[in-house]
Coordinates of C-alpha atoms and ligand atoms in Angstrom, one line a residue:
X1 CA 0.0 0.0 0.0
X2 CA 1.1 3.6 -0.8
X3 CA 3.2 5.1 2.5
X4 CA 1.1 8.1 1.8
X5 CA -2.3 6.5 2.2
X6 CA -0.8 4.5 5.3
X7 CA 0.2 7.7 7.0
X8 CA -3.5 9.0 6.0
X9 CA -5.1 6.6 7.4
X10 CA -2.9 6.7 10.6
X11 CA -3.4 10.0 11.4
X12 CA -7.6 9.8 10.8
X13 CA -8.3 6.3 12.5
X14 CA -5.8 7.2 15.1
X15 CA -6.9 10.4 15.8
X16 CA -10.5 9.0 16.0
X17 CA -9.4 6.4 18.2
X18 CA -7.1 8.7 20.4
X19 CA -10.0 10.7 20.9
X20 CA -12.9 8.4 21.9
X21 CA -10.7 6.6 24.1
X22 CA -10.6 9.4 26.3
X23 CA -11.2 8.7 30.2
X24 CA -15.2 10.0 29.5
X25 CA -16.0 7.5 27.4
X26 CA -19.0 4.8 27.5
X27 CA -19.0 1.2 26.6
X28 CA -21.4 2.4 23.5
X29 CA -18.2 4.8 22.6
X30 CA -15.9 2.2 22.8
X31 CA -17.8 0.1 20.4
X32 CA -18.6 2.9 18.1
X33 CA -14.6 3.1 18.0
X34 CA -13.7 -0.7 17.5
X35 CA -16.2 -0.7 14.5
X36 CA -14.5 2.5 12.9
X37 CA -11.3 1.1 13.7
X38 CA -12.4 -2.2 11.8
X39 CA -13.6 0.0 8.6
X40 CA -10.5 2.3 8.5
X41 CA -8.5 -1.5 8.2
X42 CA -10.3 -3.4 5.8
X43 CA -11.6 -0.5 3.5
X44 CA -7.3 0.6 2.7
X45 CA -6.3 -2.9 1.7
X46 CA -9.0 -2.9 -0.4
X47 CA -7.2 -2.3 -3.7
X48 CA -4.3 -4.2 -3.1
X49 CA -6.4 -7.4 -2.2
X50 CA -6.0 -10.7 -4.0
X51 CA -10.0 -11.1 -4.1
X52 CA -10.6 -8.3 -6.6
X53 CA -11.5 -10.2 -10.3
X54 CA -8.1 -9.8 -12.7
X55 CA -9.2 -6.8 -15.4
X56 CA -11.2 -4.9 -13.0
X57 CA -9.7 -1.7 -12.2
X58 CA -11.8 0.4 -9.2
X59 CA -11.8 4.0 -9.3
X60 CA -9.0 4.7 -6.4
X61 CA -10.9 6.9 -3.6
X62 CA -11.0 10.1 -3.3
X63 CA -11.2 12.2 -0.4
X64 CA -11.4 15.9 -0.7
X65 CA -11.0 18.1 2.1
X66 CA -13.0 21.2 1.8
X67 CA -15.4 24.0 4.1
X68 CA -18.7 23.9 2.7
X69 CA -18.5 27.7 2.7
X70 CA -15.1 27.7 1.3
X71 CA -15.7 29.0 -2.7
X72 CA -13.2 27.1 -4.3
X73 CA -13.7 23.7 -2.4
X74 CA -17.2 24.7 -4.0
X75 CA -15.5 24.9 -7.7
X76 CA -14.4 21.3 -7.1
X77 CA -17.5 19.3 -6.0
X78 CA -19.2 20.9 -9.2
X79 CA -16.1 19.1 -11.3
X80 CA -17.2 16.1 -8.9
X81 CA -20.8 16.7 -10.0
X82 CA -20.1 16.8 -13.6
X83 CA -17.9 14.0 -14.2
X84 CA -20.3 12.1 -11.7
X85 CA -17.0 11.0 -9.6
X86 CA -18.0 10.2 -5.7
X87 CA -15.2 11.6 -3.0
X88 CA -15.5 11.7 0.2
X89 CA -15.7 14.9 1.8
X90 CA -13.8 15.8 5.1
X91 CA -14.7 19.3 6.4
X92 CA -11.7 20.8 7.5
X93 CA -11.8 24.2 9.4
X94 CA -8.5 26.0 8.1
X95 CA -7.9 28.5 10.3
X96 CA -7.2 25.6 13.4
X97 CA -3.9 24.4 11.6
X98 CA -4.1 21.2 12.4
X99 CA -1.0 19.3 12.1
X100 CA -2.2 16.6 10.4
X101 CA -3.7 19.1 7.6
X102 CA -0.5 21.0 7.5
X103 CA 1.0 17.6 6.3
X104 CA -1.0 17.1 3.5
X105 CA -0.9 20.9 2.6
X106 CA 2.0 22.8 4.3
X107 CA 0.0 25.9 2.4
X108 CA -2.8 25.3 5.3
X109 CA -5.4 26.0 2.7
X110 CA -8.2 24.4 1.3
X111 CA -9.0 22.5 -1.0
X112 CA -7.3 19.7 -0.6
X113 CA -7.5 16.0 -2.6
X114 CA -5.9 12.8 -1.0
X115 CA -5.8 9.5 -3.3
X116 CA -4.3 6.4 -3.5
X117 CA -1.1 6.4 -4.7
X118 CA -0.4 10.0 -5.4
X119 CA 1.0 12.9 -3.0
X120 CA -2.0 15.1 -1.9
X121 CA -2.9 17.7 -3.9
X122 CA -3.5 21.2 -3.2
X123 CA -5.3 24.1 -4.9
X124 CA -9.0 24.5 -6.7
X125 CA -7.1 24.9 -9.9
X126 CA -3.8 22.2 -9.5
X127 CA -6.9 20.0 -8.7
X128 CA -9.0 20.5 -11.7
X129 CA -5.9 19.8 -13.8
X130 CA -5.7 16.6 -11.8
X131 CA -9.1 15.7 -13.0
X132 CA -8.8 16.7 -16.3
X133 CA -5.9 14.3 -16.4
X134 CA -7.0 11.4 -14.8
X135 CA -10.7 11.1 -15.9
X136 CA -10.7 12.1 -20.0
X137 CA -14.0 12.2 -21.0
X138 CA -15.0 12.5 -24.7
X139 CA -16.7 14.7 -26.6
X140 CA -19.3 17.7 -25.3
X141 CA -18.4 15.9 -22.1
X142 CA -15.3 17.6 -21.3
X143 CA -15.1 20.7 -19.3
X144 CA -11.7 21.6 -20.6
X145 CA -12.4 21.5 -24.2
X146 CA -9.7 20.4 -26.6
X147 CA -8.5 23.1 -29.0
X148 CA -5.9 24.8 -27.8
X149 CA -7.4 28.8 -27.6
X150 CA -10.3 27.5 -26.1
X151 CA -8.7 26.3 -23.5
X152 CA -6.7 29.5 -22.9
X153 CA -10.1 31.2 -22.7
X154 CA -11.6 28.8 -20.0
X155 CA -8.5 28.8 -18.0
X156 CA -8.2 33.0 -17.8
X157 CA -11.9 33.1 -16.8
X158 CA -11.4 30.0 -14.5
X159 CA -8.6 31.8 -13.0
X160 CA -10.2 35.2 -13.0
X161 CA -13.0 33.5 -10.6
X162 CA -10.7 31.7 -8.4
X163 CA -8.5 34.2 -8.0
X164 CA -9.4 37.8 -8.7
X165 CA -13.5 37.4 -7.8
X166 CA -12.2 35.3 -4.6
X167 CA -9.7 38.4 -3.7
X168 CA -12.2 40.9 -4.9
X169 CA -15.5 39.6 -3.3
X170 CA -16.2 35.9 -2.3
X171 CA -12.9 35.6 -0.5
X172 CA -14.1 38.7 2.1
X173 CA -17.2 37.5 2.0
X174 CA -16.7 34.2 3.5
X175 CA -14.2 35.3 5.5
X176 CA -15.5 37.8 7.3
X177 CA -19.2 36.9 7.4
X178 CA -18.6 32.6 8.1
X179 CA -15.5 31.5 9.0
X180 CA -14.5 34.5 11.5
X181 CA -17.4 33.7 13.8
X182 CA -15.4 30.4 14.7
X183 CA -11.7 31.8 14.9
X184 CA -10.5 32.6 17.9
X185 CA -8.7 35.8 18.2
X186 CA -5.4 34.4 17.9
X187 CA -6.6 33.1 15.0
X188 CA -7.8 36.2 13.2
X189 CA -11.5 35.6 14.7
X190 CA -13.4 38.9 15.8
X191 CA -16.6 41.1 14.4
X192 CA -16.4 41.3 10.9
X193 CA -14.6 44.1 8.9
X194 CA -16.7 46.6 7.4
X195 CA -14.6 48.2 5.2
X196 CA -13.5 44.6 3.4
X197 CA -17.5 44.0 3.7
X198 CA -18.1 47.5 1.7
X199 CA -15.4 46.8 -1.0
X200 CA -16.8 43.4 -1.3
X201 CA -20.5 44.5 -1.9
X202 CA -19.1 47.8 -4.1
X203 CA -16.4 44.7 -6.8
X204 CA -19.7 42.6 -6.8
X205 CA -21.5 44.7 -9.2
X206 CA -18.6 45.1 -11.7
X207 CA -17.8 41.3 -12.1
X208 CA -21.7 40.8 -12.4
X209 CA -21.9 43.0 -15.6
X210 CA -18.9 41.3 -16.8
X211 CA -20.7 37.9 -17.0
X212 CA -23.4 39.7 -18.2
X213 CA -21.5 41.1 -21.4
X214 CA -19.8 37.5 -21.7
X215 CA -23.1 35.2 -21.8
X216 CA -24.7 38.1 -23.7
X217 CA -22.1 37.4 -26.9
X218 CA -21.7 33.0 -25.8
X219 CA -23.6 30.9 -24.7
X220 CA -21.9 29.9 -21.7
X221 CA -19.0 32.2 -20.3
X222 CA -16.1 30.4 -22.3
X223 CA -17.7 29.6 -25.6
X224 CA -20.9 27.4 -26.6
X225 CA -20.7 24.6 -24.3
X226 CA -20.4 24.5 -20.5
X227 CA -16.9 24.5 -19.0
X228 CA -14.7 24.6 -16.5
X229 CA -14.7 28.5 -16.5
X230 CA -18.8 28.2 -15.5
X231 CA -18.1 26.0 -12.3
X232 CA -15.7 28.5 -11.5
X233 CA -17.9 31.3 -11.7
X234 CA -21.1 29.7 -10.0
X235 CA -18.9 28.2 -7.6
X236 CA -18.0 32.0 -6.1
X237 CA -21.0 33.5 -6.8
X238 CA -23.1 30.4 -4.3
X239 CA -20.6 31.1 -2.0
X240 CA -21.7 34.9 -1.9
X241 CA -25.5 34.1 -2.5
X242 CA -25.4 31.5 -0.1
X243 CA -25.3 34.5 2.6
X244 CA -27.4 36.9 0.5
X245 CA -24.5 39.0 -1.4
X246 CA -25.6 38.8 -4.9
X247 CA -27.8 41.7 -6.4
X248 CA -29.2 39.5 -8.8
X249 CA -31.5 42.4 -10.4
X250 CA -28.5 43.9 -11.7
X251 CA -27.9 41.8 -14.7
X252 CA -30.2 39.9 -16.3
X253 CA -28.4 37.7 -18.5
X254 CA -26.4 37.1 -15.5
X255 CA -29.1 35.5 -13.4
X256 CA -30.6 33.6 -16.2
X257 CA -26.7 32.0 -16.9
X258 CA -26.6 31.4 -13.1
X259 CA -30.3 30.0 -13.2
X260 CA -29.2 27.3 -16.0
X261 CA -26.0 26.6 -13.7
X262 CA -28.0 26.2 -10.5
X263 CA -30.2 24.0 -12.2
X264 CA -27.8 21.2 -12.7
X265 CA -27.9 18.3 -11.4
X266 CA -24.0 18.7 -10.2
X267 CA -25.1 21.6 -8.2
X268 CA -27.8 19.7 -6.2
X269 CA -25.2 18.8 -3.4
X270 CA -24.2 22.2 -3.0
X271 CA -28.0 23.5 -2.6
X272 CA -28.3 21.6 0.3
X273 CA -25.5 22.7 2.3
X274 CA -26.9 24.3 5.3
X275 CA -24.2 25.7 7.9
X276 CA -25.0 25.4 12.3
X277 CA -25.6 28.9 13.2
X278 CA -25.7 30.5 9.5
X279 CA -29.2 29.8 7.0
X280 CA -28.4 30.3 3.4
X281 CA -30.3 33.5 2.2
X282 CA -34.1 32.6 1.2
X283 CA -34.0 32.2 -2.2
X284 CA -30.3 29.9 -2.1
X285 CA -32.3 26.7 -2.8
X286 CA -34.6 28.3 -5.0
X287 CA -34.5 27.6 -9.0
X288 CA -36.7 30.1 -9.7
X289 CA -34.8 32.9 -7.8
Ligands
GSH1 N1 -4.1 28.3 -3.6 C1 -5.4 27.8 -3.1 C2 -5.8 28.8 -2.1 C3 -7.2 28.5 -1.6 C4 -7.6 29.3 -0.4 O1 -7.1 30.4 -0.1 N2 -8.6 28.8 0.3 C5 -9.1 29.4 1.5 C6 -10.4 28.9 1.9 S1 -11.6 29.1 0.7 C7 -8.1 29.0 2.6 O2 -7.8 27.9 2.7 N3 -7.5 30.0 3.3 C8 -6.6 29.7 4.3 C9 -6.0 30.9 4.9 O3 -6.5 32.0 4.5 O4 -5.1 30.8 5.7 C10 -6.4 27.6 -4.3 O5 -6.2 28.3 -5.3 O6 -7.2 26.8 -4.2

């Protein structure tokens, strides 16, 4: 078996076991333990077992480890959604540092993907690649299209969203409005900052009319078919709407692209996401926002 996924499964099963063995713990506990001690060993063998028919090749597990709040751990479950590949999802809170999370990602940021027999990998974007790599789909399938300039153009606007929108707006957002109401103050936790708020609220409206003007002259923001750039875009802009940030009567053609993104079946998951102590805005869930 991969080191890697040995040392994965060490530190989860172990720390799950560390933990529930604590002097406070009931005979019900203890058994609750043994059995997801007994899963943790027989589900990582699993690949390299002798059983498994010659010919048949499993899809190695994935486990991603993500926020629900967090945009571009959002941009990643849509890939997930669309190529219809299951992962597991660990929800990691980023700002605690744990050590075993700084191992697989010294960055300390999320997203994170762990599989079998690769080192982890880190980033919304290094991740997509990953995808793109491992699971080649044909056809109007693919959400990294295979001509050459069209692929520059889904990777600028991919980028644009996971970088400049996240700096600009969903990254403040999120930040200031979600995950700063569990940091401590060591760990950058307090009220949230009204200026970064203001900015946020004030960039909004200028990235809006930019998807406007795009889906006004494509179909979809990269060309005629749905891509990568998309799942970038709605993947920010949930974020933001999940906590009632988008001005949707803005733009239009912006809210009827995001409408035919919402509705897909890849963003089903993501709909349902509801956070302890934060409701998603009214109309989150709803198609017909
Ligand atoms: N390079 C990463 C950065 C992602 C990122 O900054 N994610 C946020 C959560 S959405 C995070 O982990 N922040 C950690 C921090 O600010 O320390 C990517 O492009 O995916």
């Amino acid at each position: 078996m991969h080191a890697l996924l040995r040392e994965f499964a060490d530190v989860f099963c172990g720390q799950r076991m560390a933990s529930a063995f604590g002097p406070k713990r009931d005979n019900w506990q203890r058994k609750k333990v043994k059995i997801s001690m007994a899963i943790c060993a027989n589900a990582l063998p699993f690949y390299s077992a002798a059983s498994i028919p010659t010919g048949f090749q499993p899809e190695p597990m994935l486990t991603l480890f993500h926020h629900p709040l967090c945009p571009r751990s959002r941009y990643v479950r849509l890939i997930f959604g669309e190529y219809g590949i299951a992962a597991r999802l660990v929800e990691e809170r980023f700002w605690e540092r744990r050590e075993e999370f700084l191992q697989l990602n010294p960055a300390g940021e999320l997203p994170v993907l762990v599989t079998e027999g690769q080192p982890p990998i880190p980033g919304a974007a290094v991740i997509a690649e990953y995808i793109e790599e491992t699971h080649p789909q044909t056809g109007s399938d693919r959400l990294l299209p295979d001509p050459v300039g069209r692929r520059v153009e889904v990777r600028r606007l991919a980028n644009w969203f996971n970088e400049k929108f996240y700096t600009e707006v969903s990254g403040p957002l999120v930040q200031e409005r979600a995950f700063k109401r569990h940091m401590t103050q060591e760990q950058g936790g307090g009220p949230p900052d009204t200026d970064a708020l203001r900015a946020a609220r004030h960039n909004i409206r200028y990235h809006l009319a930019y998807i406007g003007w795009l889906v006004r002259t494509r179909d979809w923001l990269a060309g005629d078919r749905l891509s990568l750039a998309d799942l970038s875009a709605a993947a920010h802009l949930s974020a933001a709407d999940y906590l009632g940030e988008v001005p949707w009567n803005e733009d239009e053609a912006t809210k009827n692209w995001y409408a035919r993104v919402k509705s897909r079946p890849s963003f089903r998951a993501i709909l349902a996401d509801v956070l302890a102590g934060l409701a998603p805005s009214k109309s989150y869930a709803d198609l017909d926002f």
